[in-house]
Amino acid sequence: MQAFFVELGYFLATVWSNVWRWALRKRRNLALTVGVIIVLFVVVATIMQGASSRPTARPTATPTPTPTEVYTEVTARPVAGGEGTGTATPTPEPTETAPADEAEKAARQWATDYLERPSAEDTSWKTELEAYTIPSVVAQLDGQAFRPEGILYGKAPTTVTDVTISAPPQDAETSTPVRWSRSLAATVQAQDGSTTKVTFGIVLMQSDKGWMVTSVEEISVEEEG
């Protein structure tokens, strides 16, 4: 469009130069020339107004392609020499409550089997203890409460009337989920009417056979009124 108007300008300038020289020769030619100029101005103005009123063509927007999302499955692998990144199921810690109940039950049974004697010559208690007491402990029990110089010597038959469980001695082994360490005090009633309180430090260990008595220490033997 701009080139068109430039060419048109050159053309009109040429025409104007020739027409103006021609118009100056006669008055009639001048009037005609002025009329032609007016007509040309009207035509040019009309053309320019029409050109400016046309809507400007807008470039068509090219739609932007939507990016395609690609999902890749990634499998987590454990780091070499380290722990896996997955959520591990926590391993429940062993509780002492249930095992401790079973251990205490075994300890009370041990006191009854050991201290109740139908007669001085009876040895059946050894057979009973061997089921849940290690051999070395069974062997040492002969030299404790019922030994000839012991306080229970010659008092059979005897009966255990009470067993009390309390905290272990200060130098005792530490209790764990598989080791039970306590003090045990048994009250023994003899045929002569006397009452004796025998206190032990006792340790039991859990095994495939259940709770086993692995250590017994006689702490004190006291005759009560």
Coordinates of N, CA and C in Angstrom, one line a residue:
M1 N 0.8 -1.2 0.0 CA 0.0 0.0 0.0 C 0.9 1.3 0.0
Q2 N 1.9 1.3 0.8 CA 2.8 2.4 0.8 C 3.5 2.7 -0.5
A3 N 3.9 1.6 -1.2 CA 4.5 1.8 -2.5 C 3.5 2.4 -3.5
F4 N 2.2 2.0 -3.4 CA 1.2 2.5 -4.3 C 1.1 4.0 -4.2
F5 N 1.1 4.5 -2.9 CA 0.9 5.9 -2.7 C 2.2 6.7 -3.2
V6 N 3.3 6.1 -3.0 CA 4.6 6.7 -3.5 C 4.5 6.9 -5.1
E7 N 4.1 5.8 -5.8 CA 4.0 5.9 -7.2 C 2.9 6.9 -7.6
L8 N 1.8 6.9 -6.8 CA 0.7 7.8 -7.2 C 1.2 9.3 -7.0
G9 N 2.1 9.5 -6.0 CA 2.6 10.8 -5.7 C 3.4 11.3 -6.9
Y10 N 4.3 10.4 -7.3 CA 5.2 10.7 -8.5 C 4.3 11.1 -9.7
F11 N 3.3 10.2 -9.9 CA 2.5 10.4 -11.1 C 1.7 11.8 -11.0
L12 N 1.2 12.0 -9.8 CA 0.4 13.3 -9.7 C 1.4 14.5 -9.9
A13 N 2.6 14.4 -9.3 CA 3.5 15.5 -9.5 C 3.8 15.8 -10.9
T14 N 4.0 14.7 -11.7 CA 4.3 14.9 -13.1 C 3.1 15.5 -13.9
V15 N 1.9 14.9 -13.5 CA 0.7 15.5 -14.2 C 0.5 16.9 -13.8
W16 N 0.7 17.2 -12.5 CA 0.5 18.6 -12.0 C 1.4 19.6 -12.7
S17 N 2.7 19.1 -12.9 CA 3.6 20.0 -13.5 C 3.2 20.4 -15.0
N18 N 2.7 19.3 -15.7 CA 2.3 19.5 -17.1 C 1.0 20.3 -17.1
V19 N 0.1 19.9 -16.2 CA -1.2 20.6 -16.2 C -1.1 22.0 -15.8
W20 N -0.2 22.3 -14.9 CA -0.1 23.7 -14.4 C 0.5 24.6 -15.5
R21 N 1.4 24.1 -16.2 CA 2.0 24.9 -17.4 C 0.9 25.1 -18.4
W22 N 0.1 24.1 -18.6 CA -1.0 24.2 -19.6 C -2.0 25.2 -19.1
A23 N -2.3 25.2 -17.8 CA -3.4 26.0 -17.3 C -3.0 27.5 -17.3
L24 N -1.7 27.7 -17.1 CA -1.3 29.1 -17.1 C -1.4 29.8 -18.5
R25 N -1.6 29.1 -19.5 CA -1.7 29.7 -20.8 C -3.0 30.4 -21.0
K26 N -4.1 29.8 -20.5 CA -5.4 30.5 -20.7 C -6.2 30.4 -19.4
R27 N -7.1 31.4 -19.2 CA -7.9 31.4 -18.0 C -8.8 30.3 -17.9
R28 N -9.4 29.9 -19.1 CA -10.3 28.8 -19.1 C -9.6 27.5 -18.7
N29 N -8.4 27.4 -19.2 CA -7.6 26.2 -18.8 C -7.3 26.2 -17.3
L30 N -7.2 27.3 -16.7 CA -6.9 27.4 -15.2 C -8.1 26.9 -14.4
A31 N -9.3 27.4 -14.9 CA -10.5 27.0 -14.2 C -10.7 25.5 -14.3
L32 N -10.5 24.9 -15.5 CA -10.6 23.5 -15.7 C -9.7 22.7 -14.8
T33 N -8.5 23.3 -14.8 CA -7.4 22.6 -14.0 C -7.8 22.5 -12.5
V34 N -8.3 23.7 -12.0 CA -8.7 23.7 -10.6 C -9.8 22.7 -10.3
G35 N -10.8 22.6 -11.3 CA -11.8 21.6 -11.1 C -11.3 20.2 -11.1
V36 N -10.4 19.9 -12.0 CA -9.8 18.6 -12.0 C -9.1 18.2 -10.7
I37 N -8.4 19.3 -10.2 CA -7.6 19.1 -9.0 C -8.6 18.7 -7.8
I38 N -9.7 19.5 -7.8 CA -10.7 19.2 -6.7 C -11.2 17.8 -6.8
V39 N -11.5 17.4 -8.1 CA -12.1 16.0 -8.3 C -11.0 15.0 -7.8
L40 N -9.8 15.2 -8.2 CA -8.7 14.3 -7.8 C -8.6 14.2 -6.3
F41 N -8.6 15.3 -5.6 CA -8.5 15.3 -4.2 C -9.7 14.5 -3.6
V42 N -10.9 14.7 -4.1 CA -12.0 13.9 -3.6 C -11.8 12.4 -3.8
V43 N -11.4 12.1 -5.0 CA -11.1 10.7 -5.3 C -10.1 10.1 -4.4
V44 N -9.0 10.8 -4.2 CA -7.9 10.3 -3.4 C -8.4 10.2 -1.9
A45 N -9.1 11.2 -1.5 CA -9.6 11.1 -0.1 C -10.6 9.9 0.1
T46 N -11.4 9.7 -0.9 CA -12.3 8.5 -0.8 C -11.6 7.2 -0.8
I47 N -10.5 7.1 -1.6 CA -9.7 5.9 -1.6 C -9.0 5.7 -0.3
M48 N -8.4 6.8 0.3 CA -7.7 6.6 1.5 C -8.7 6.3 2.7
Q49 N -9.9 6.9 2.6 CA -10.9 6.6 3.7 C -11.3 5.2 3.6
G50 N -11.5 4.7 2.4 CA -11.9 3.3 2.2 C -10.8 2.3 2.7
A51 N -9.6 2.7 2.4 CA -8.4 1.8 2.8 C -8.3 1.8 4.4
S52 N -8.5 3.0 5.0 CA -8.4 3.0 6.5 C -9.5 2.3 7.2
S53 N -10.7 2.2 6.5 CA -11.9 1.6 7.2 C -11.9 0.1 7.1
R54 N -11.0 -0.4 6.3 CA -11.0 -1.9 6.1 C -10.4 -2.5 7.4
P55 N -11.0 -3.6 7.9 CA -10.5 -4.3 9.1 C -9.1 -4.9 8.8
T56 N -8.3 -4.6 9.7 CA -6.9 -5.2 9.6 C -6.9 -6.7 9.8
A57 N -6.4 -7.4 8.9 CA -6.4 -8.8 9.0 C -5.4 -9.3 10.1
R58 N -5.9 -10.1 11.0 CA -5.1 -10.6 12.1 C -4.5 -11.9 11.8
P59 N -3.3 -12.1 12.1 CA -2.7 -13.4 11.8 C -3.4 -14.5 12.7
T60 N -3.6 -15.6 12.0 CA -4.3 -16.7 12.7 C -3.3 -17.4 13.7
A61 N -3.7 -17.5 14.9 CA -2.8 -18.1 15.9 C -2.7 -19.5 15.7
T62 N -1.5 -20.0 15.7 CA -1.2 -21.4 15.6 C -1.3 -22.1 16.9
P63 N -2.2 -23.0 17.0 CA -2.4 -23.7 18.3 C -1.1 -24.4 18.8
T64 N -0.8 -24.1 20.1 CA 0.4 -24.8 20.7 C 0.1 -26.2 21.0
P65 N 0.9 -27.1 20.5 CA 0.6 -28.5 20.7 C 0.7 -28.8 22.2
T66 N -0.2 -29.6 22.7 CA -0.1 -30.0 24.1 C 0.9 -31.1 24.3
P67 N 1.9 -30.9 25.2 CA 2.9 -31.9 25.4 C 2.4 -33.2 25.9
T68 N 2.9 -34.2 25.4 CA 2.5 -35.6 25.8 C 3.2 -36.0 27.0
E69 N 2.5 -36.3 28.1 CA 3.1 -36.8 29.3 C 3.5 -38.2 29.3
V70 N 4.7 -38.5 29.6 CA 5.2 -39.9 29.6 C 5.5 -40.3 31.0
Y71 N 4.9 -41.4 31.4 CA 5.2 -41.9 32.8 C 6.0 -43.2 32.7
T72 N 7.1 -43.2 33.5 CA 8.0 -44.3 33.5 C 7.9 -44.9 34.9
E73 N 7.7 -46.2 34.9 CA 7.7 -46.9 36.2 C 9.1 -47.1 36.7
V74 N 9.3 -46.7 37.9 CA 10.7 -46.8 38.5 C 10.6 -47.7 39.7
T75 N 11.4 -48.7 39.7 CA 11.4 -49.7 40.8 C 12.6 -49.4 41.7
A76 N 12.2 -49.1 43.0 CA 13.2 -48.8 44.0 C 14.1 -50.0 44.3
R77 N 15.4 -49.9 44.3 CA 16.3 -51.0 44.7 C 17.0 -50.6 45.9
P78 N 17.3 -51.6 46.8 CA 18.0 -51.3 48.0 C 19.5 -50.8 47.6
V79 N 20.0 -49.9 48.4 CA 21.4 -49.4 48.2 C 22.3 -50.5 48.7
A80 N 23.3 -50.8 47.9 CA 24.3 -51.8 48.2 C 24.9 -51.5 49.5
G81 N 24.9 -52.5 50.4 CA 25.6 -52.3 51.7 C 24.7 -51.5 52.7
G82 N 23.5 -51.2 52.3 CA 22.7 -50.4 53.2 C 21.3 -51.0 53.3
E83 N 20.4 -50.3 54.0 CA 19.1 -50.8 54.2 C 18.2 -50.4 53.0
G84 N 17.2 -51.2 52.8 CA 16.2 -50.9 51.7 C 15.4 -49.6 52.0
T85 N 14.9 -49.0 50.9 CA 14.2 -47.8 51.1 C 12.7 -48.0 51.4
G86 N 12.3 -49.2 51.2 CA 10.9 -49.5 51.4 C 10.5 -49.4 52.9
T87 N 9.2 -49.4 53.2 CA 8.8 -49.3 54.6 C 8.8 -50.7 55.2
A88 N 9.7 -50.9 56.1 CA 9.8 -52.3 56.7 C 8.8 -52.4 57.8
T89 N 8.2 -53.6 57.9 CA 7.3 -53.9 59.0 C 8.1 -54.1 60.3
P90 N 7.8 -53.3 61.3 CA 8.6 -53.3 62.5 C 8.4 -54.7 63.2
T91 N 9.5 -55.2 63.7 CA 9.5 -56.5 64.4 C 9.1 -56.2 65.8
P92 N 8.0 -56.8 66.3 CA 7.6 -56.5 67.7 C 8.6 -57.0 68.7
E93 N 8.9 -56.1 69.6 CA 9.9 -56.5 70.7 C 9.2 -57.5 71.6
P94 N 10.0 -58.4 72.1 CA 9.4 -59.4 73.0 C 9.0 -58.7 74.3
T95 N 7.9 -59.1 74.8 CA 7.4 -58.6 76.1 C 7.7 -59.5 77.2
E96 N 7.9 -59.0 78.4 CA 8.3 -59.8 79.5 C 7.1 -60.3 80.3
T97 N 5.9 -59.8 80.0 CA 4.8 -60.1 80.9 C 4.4 -61.5 80.8
A98 N 4.1 -62.1 79.7 CA 3.7 -63.4 79.6 C 4.8 -64.4 80.0
P99 N 6.0 -64.3 79.5 CA 7.1 -65.2 79.9 C 7.3 -65.1 81.4
A100 N 7.2 -63.9 82.0 CA 7.5 -63.7 83.4 C 6.4 -64.4 84.2
D101 N 5.2 -64.5 83.8 CA 4.2 -65.2 84.5 C 4.5 -66.7 84.5
E102 N 4.9 -67.2 83.4 CA 5.3 -68.6 83.3 C 6.5 -68.9 84.2
A103 N 7.5 -68.0 84.2 CA 8.7 -68.2 85.0 C 8.4 -68.2 86.5
E104 N 7.5 -67.3 86.9 CA 7.1 -67.2 88.3 C 6.4 -68.5 88.7
K105 N 5.5 -69.0 87.8 CA 4.8 -70.2 88.1 C 5.7 -71.4 88.3
A106 N 6.8 -71.4 87.4 CA 7.8 -72.5 87.6 C 8.6 -72.3 88.9
A107 N 8.9 -71.1 89.3 CA 9.7 -70.9 90.5 C 8.9 -71.3 91.7
R108 N 7.6 -71.0 91.7 CA 6.7 -71.4 92.9 C 6.6 -72.9 92.9
Q109 N 6.5 -73.5 91.8 CA 6.5 -75.0 91.8 C 7.8 -75.6 92.3
W110 N 8.9 -75.0 91.9 CA 10.2 -75.5 92.3 C 10.3 -75.4 93.8
A111 N 9.8 -74.4 94.5 CA 9.9 -74.3 96.0 C 9.1 -75.4 96.6
T112 N 7.9 -75.7 96.1 CA 7.1 -76.7 96.6 C 7.7 -78.1 96.4
D113 N 8.2 -78.4 95.2 CA 8.8 -79.7 94.9 C 10.0 -79.9 95.8
Y114 N 10.8 -78.9 96.0 CA 12.0 -79.0 96.8 C 11.8 -79.1 98.3
L115 N 11.0 -78.3 98.9 CA 10.9 -78.2 100.3 C 9.8 -79.0 101.0
E116 N 8.9 -79.6 100.2 CA 7.9 -80.5 100.8 C 8.5 -81.9 100.7
R117 N 8.7 -82.5 101.9 CA 9.3 -83.8 102.0 C 8.3 -84.7 102.9
P118 N 7.9 -85.9 102.3 CA 7.1 -86.8 103.1 C 7.9 -87.5 104.2
S119 N 9.2 -87.6 104.0 CA 10.0 -88.2 105.0 C 11.5 -87.8 104.8
A120 N 12.3 -88.0 105.8 CA 13.7 -87.6 105.7 C 14.4 -88.3 104.7
E121 N 14.0 -89.6 104.4 CA 14.7 -90.4 103.4 C 14.2 -90.2 102.0
D122 N 13.2 -89.4 101.8 CA 12.5 -89.3 100.5 C 13.5 -88.6 99.5
T123 N 13.6 -89.1 98.3 CA 14.4 -88.4 97.3 C 13.6 -88.2 96.0
S124 N 12.3 -88.4 96.0 CA 11.5 -88.2 94.8 C 11.6 -86.7 94.4
W125 N 11.9 -85.8 95.3 CA 12.0 -84.4 94.9 C 13.0 -84.2 93.8
K126 N 14.1 -85.0 93.8 CA 15.1 -84.8 92.8 C 14.5 -85.1 91.4
T127 N 13.8 -86.2 91.3 CA 13.2 -86.6 90.0 C 12.2 -85.5 89.5
E128 N 11.5 -84.9 90.4 CA 10.5 -83.9 90.0 C 11.3 -82.6 89.5
L129 N 12.4 -82.3 90.2 CA 13.1 -81.1 89.9 C 13.9 -81.2 88.6
E130 N 14.3 -82.4 88.3 CA 15.1 -82.7 87.0 C 14.4 -82.3 85.8
A131 N 13.0 -82.3 85.8 CA 12.2 -81.9 84.6 C 12.4 -80.5 84.2
Y132 N 12.8 -79.6 85.2 CA 12.9 -78.2 84.8 C 14.0 -77.5 85.6
T133 N 15.0 -78.3 86.0 CA 16.2 -77.7 86.8 C 17.4 -78.4 86.2
I134 N 18.5 -77.6 85.9 CA 19.7 -78.2 85.3 C 20.4 -79.1 86.4
P135 N 21.1 -80.1 85.9 CA 21.6 -81.1 86.8 C 22.6 -80.5 87.9
S136 N 23.4 -79.5 87.5 CA 24.3 -79.0 88.5 C 23.6 -78.4 89.7
V137 N 22.4 -77.8 89.5 CA 21.6 -77.2 90.6 C 21.0 -78.3 91.4
V138 N 20.5 -79.3 90.8 CA 19.9 -80.4 91.6 C 20.9 -81.1 92.5
A139 N 22.1 -81.2 92.0 CA 23.2 -81.8 92.7 C 23.6 -81.0 94.0
Q140 N 23.5 -79.7 93.9 CA 23.9 -78.9 95.0 C 22.9 -78.8 96.1
L141 N 21.6 -79.1 95.8 CA 20.5 -78.9 96.8 C 20.6 -79.8 98.0
D142 N 21.3 -80.9 97.8 CA 21.4 -81.9 99.0 C 22.1 -81.2 100.1
G143 N 23.0 -80.2 99.9 CA 23.8 -79.6 100.9 C 23.2 -78.3 101.5
Q144 N 21.9 -78.1 101.3 CA 21.3 -76.9 101.8 C 20.3 -77.1 103.0
A145 N 19.1 -76.7 102.9 CA 18.2 -76.7 104.1 C 18.1 -78.0 104.8
F146 N 18.1 -79.1 104.1 CA 17.9 -80.4 104.8 C 19.1 -81.1 105.1
R147 N 20.3 -80.5 105.1 CA 21.5 -81.2 105.4 C 21.5 -81.5 107.0
P148 N 22.3 -82.3 107.4 CA 22.3 -82.7 108.8 C 22.4 -81.5 109.8
E149 N 23.2 -80.5 109.5 CA 23.2 -79.4 110.4 C 22.3 -78.3 110.0
G150 N 21.4 -78.6 109.0 CA 20.5 -77.6 108.6 C 19.3 -77.5 109.5
I151 N 18.5 -76.3 109.4 CA 17.4 -76.1 110.3 C 16.2 -77.0 110.0
L152 N 16.1 -77.5 108.8 CA 15.0 -78.4 108.5 C 15.4 -79.9 108.7
Y153 N 16.5 -80.2 109.1 CA 17.0 -81.6 109.2 C 16.1 -82.3 110.3
G154 N 15.5 -83.4 109.9 CA 14.7 -84.2 110.9 C 13.3 -83.7 111.1
K155 N 12.9 -82.7 110.3 CA 11.5 -82.2 110.6 C 10.5 -82.7 109.6
A156 N 10.9 -83.6 108.7 CA 9.9 -84.1 107.7 C 8.9 -85.0 108.5
P157 N 7.6 -85.0 108.0 CA 7.2 -84.4 106.8 C 7.0 -82.9 106.9
T158 N 7.2 -82.2 105.8 CA 7.1 -80.7 105.7 C 6.1 -80.3 104.6
T159 N 5.5 -79.1 104.8 CA 4.6 -78.6 103.9 C 4.9 -77.1 103.6
V160 N 4.9 -76.7 102.4 CA 5.1 -75.3 102.0 C 3.7 -74.6 102.1
T161 N 3.6 -73.6 102.9 CA 2.3 -72.9 103.1 C 2.3 -71.6 102.4
D162 N 3.4 -71.1 102.0 CA 3.4 -69.7 101.3 C 4.7 -69.6 100.6
V163 N 4.6 -68.9 99.4 CA 5.8 -68.6 98.6 C 5.6 -67.1 98.2
T164 N 6.7 -66.3 98.5 CA 6.7 -64.9 98.2 C 7.8 -64.6 97.2
I165 N 7.4 -63.9 96.1 CA 8.4 -63.5 95.1 C 8.7 -62.0 95.3
S166 N 10.0 -61.6 95.2 CA 10.3 -60.2 95.4 C 11.5 -59.9 94.5
A167 N 12.0 -58.7 94.5 CA 13.1 -58.3 93.7 C 14.4 -59.1 93.9
P168 N 15.2 -59.3 92.9 CA 16.4 -60.2 93.1 C 17.4 -59.5 94.0
P169 N 18.4 -60.3 94.5 CA 19.5 -59.8 95.3 C 20.3 -58.8 94.4
Q170 N 21.0 -57.9 95.1 CA 21.8 -56.9 94.4 C 22.8 -57.4 93.4
D171 N 23.4 -58.5 93.7 CA 24.4 -59.1 92.9 C 23.9 -60.2 91.9
A172 N 22.6 -60.2 91.8 CA 22.0 -61.3 90.9 C 22.1 -60.9 89.5
E173 N 21.9 -61.9 88.6 CA 21.9 -61.7 87.2 C 20.7 -60.8 86.8
T174 N 20.9 -60.0 85.7 CA 19.9 -59.1 85.2 C 18.8 -59.8 84.5
S175 N 17.6 -59.4 84.8 CA 16.4 -60.1 84.1 C 16.3 -59.6 82.6
T176 N 16.0 -60.4 81.7 CA 15.8 -60.1 80.3 C 14.5 -60.9 79.9
P177 N 14.1 -60.7 78.6 CA 12.9 -61.5 78.1 C 13.1 -63.0 78.2
V178 N 14.4 -63.4 78.3 CA 14.6 -64.9 78.3 C 15.3 -65.3 79.6
R179 N 15.5 -64.3 80.5 CA 16.1 -64.6 81.8 C 15.3 -64.0 82.9
W180 N 14.9 -64.8 83.9 CA 14.0 -64.3 85.0 C 14.8 -64.5 86.3
S181 N 15.1 -63.4 87.0 CA 15.9 -63.4 88.2 C 15.1 -62.7 89.3
R182 N 14.9 -63.5 90.5 CA 14.1 -63.0 91.6 C 14.7 -63.5 92.9
S183 N 14.1 -63.0 94.0 CA 14.3 -63.6 95.3 C 13.0 -64.3 95.6
L184 N 13.1 -65.5 96.3 CA 12.0 -66.4 96.6 C 12.1 -66.7 98.0
A185 N 11.0 -66.4 98.8 CA 10.9 -66.8 100.2 C 9.8 -67.8 100.4
A186 N 10.1 -69.0 100.9 CA 9.1 -70.0 101.1 C 8.9 -70.3 102.6
T187 N 7.7 -70.3 103.0 CA 7.4 -70.6 104.4 C 7.1 -72.1 104.5
V188 N 7.8 -72.8 105.4 CA 7.7 -74.3 105.5 C 7.2 -74.6 106.9
Q189 N 6.1 -75.4 106.9 CA 5.5 -75.9 108.2 C 6.0 -77.4 108.4
A190 N 6.6 -77.6 109.6 CA 7.1 -78.9 109.9 C 6.2 -79.7 110.8
Q191 N 6.4 -81.0 110.9 CA 5.6 -81.9 111.7 C 5.6 -81.5 113.2
D192 N 6.7 -80.9 113.7 CA 6.7 -80.5 115.1 C 6.0 -79.2 115.4
G193 N 5.4 -78.6 114.4 CA 4.7 -77.4 114.6 C 5.5 -76.1 114.3
S194 N 6.8 -76.3 114.1 CA 7.7 -75.2 113.8 C 7.4 -74.6 112.4
T195 N 7.7 -73.4 112.3 CA 7.6 -72.7 111.0 C 9.0 -72.1 110.6
T196 N 9.4 -72.4 109.4 CA 10.7 -71.9 108.9 C 10.6 -71.2 107.6
K197 N 11.3 -70.0 107.5 CA 11.2 -69.2 106.3 C 12.6 -69.4 105.6
V198 N 12.6 -69.9 104.4 CA 13.8 -70.1 103.7 C 13.8 -69.2 102.4
T199 N 14.9 -68.4 102.3 CA 14.9 -67.4 101.2 C 16.0 -67.8 100.2
F200 N 15.7 -67.8 98.9 CA 16.7 -68.1 97.9 C 16.8 -67.0 96.9
G201 N 17.9 -66.9 96.2 CA 18.1 -66.1 95.0 C 18.0 -67.2 93.9
I202 N 17.0 -67.0 93.0 CA 16.7 -68.0 91.9 C 16.7 -67.4 90.6
V203 N 17.3 -68.1 89.6 CA 17.3 -67.6 88.2 C 16.8 -68.7 87.3
L204 N 15.9 -68.3 86.4 CA 15.4 -69.3 85.4 C 15.7 -68.7 84.0
M205 N 15.9 -69.6 83.1 CA 16.2 -69.3 81.7 C 15.2 -70.0 80.8
Q206 N 14.8 -69.3 79.7 CA 13.8 -69.8 78.8 C 14.6 -70.7 77.8
S207 N 14.0 -71.9 77.6 CA 14.6 -72.9 76.6 C 13.6 -73.5 75.8
D208 N 14.0 -74.4 74.9 CA 13.0 -75.1 74.1 C 12.1 -76.1 74.9
K209 N 12.5 -76.3 76.2 CA 11.7 -77.2 77.1 C 10.9 -76.3 78.0
G210 N 10.9 -75.0 77.9 CA 10.2 -74.1 78.8 C 11.2 -73.4 79.7
W211 N 10.7 -72.9 80.8 CA 11.6 -72.2 81.8 C 12.4 -73.2 82.6
M212 N 13.7 -73.1 82.6 CA 14.6 -74.0 83.4 C 15.3 -73.2 84.5
V213 N 15.3 -73.8 85.7 CA 16.0 -73.2 86.8 C 17.5 -73.5 86.6
T214 N 18.3 -72.4 86.5 CA 19.7 -72.5 86.2 C 20.6 -72.1 87.3
S215 N 20.0 -71.4 88.3 CA 20.8 -71.0 89.5 C 20.0 -70.8 90.7
V216 N 20.4 -71.4 91.8 CA 19.7 -71.3 93.1 C 20.8 -71.0 94.2
E217 N 20.5 -70.0 95.0 CA 21.4 -69.6 96.1 C 20.6 -69.5 97.4
E218 N 21.0 -70.3 98.4 CA 20.3 -70.1 99.6 C 20.8 -68.9 100.4
I219 N 19.9 -67.9 100.6 CA 20.3 -66.6 101.2 C 20.2 -66.7 102.7
S220 N 19.1 -67.2 103.2 CA 18.8 -67.2 104.6 C 17.8 -68.3 105.0
V221 N 18.0 -68.8 106.2 CA 17.0 -69.8 106.8 C 16.7 -69.3 108.2
E222 N 15.4 -69.0 108.4 CA 15.0 -68.4 109.7 C 13.8 -69.2 110.3
E223 N 13.9 -69.6 111.5 CA 12.8 -70.2 112.2 C 11.9 -69.2 112.9
E224 N 10.7 -69.3 112.6 CA 9.7 -68.3 113.1 C 9.0 -68.9 114.3
G225 N 8.5 -68.0 115.2 CA 7.9 -68.3 116.4 C 6.9 -69.4 116.4

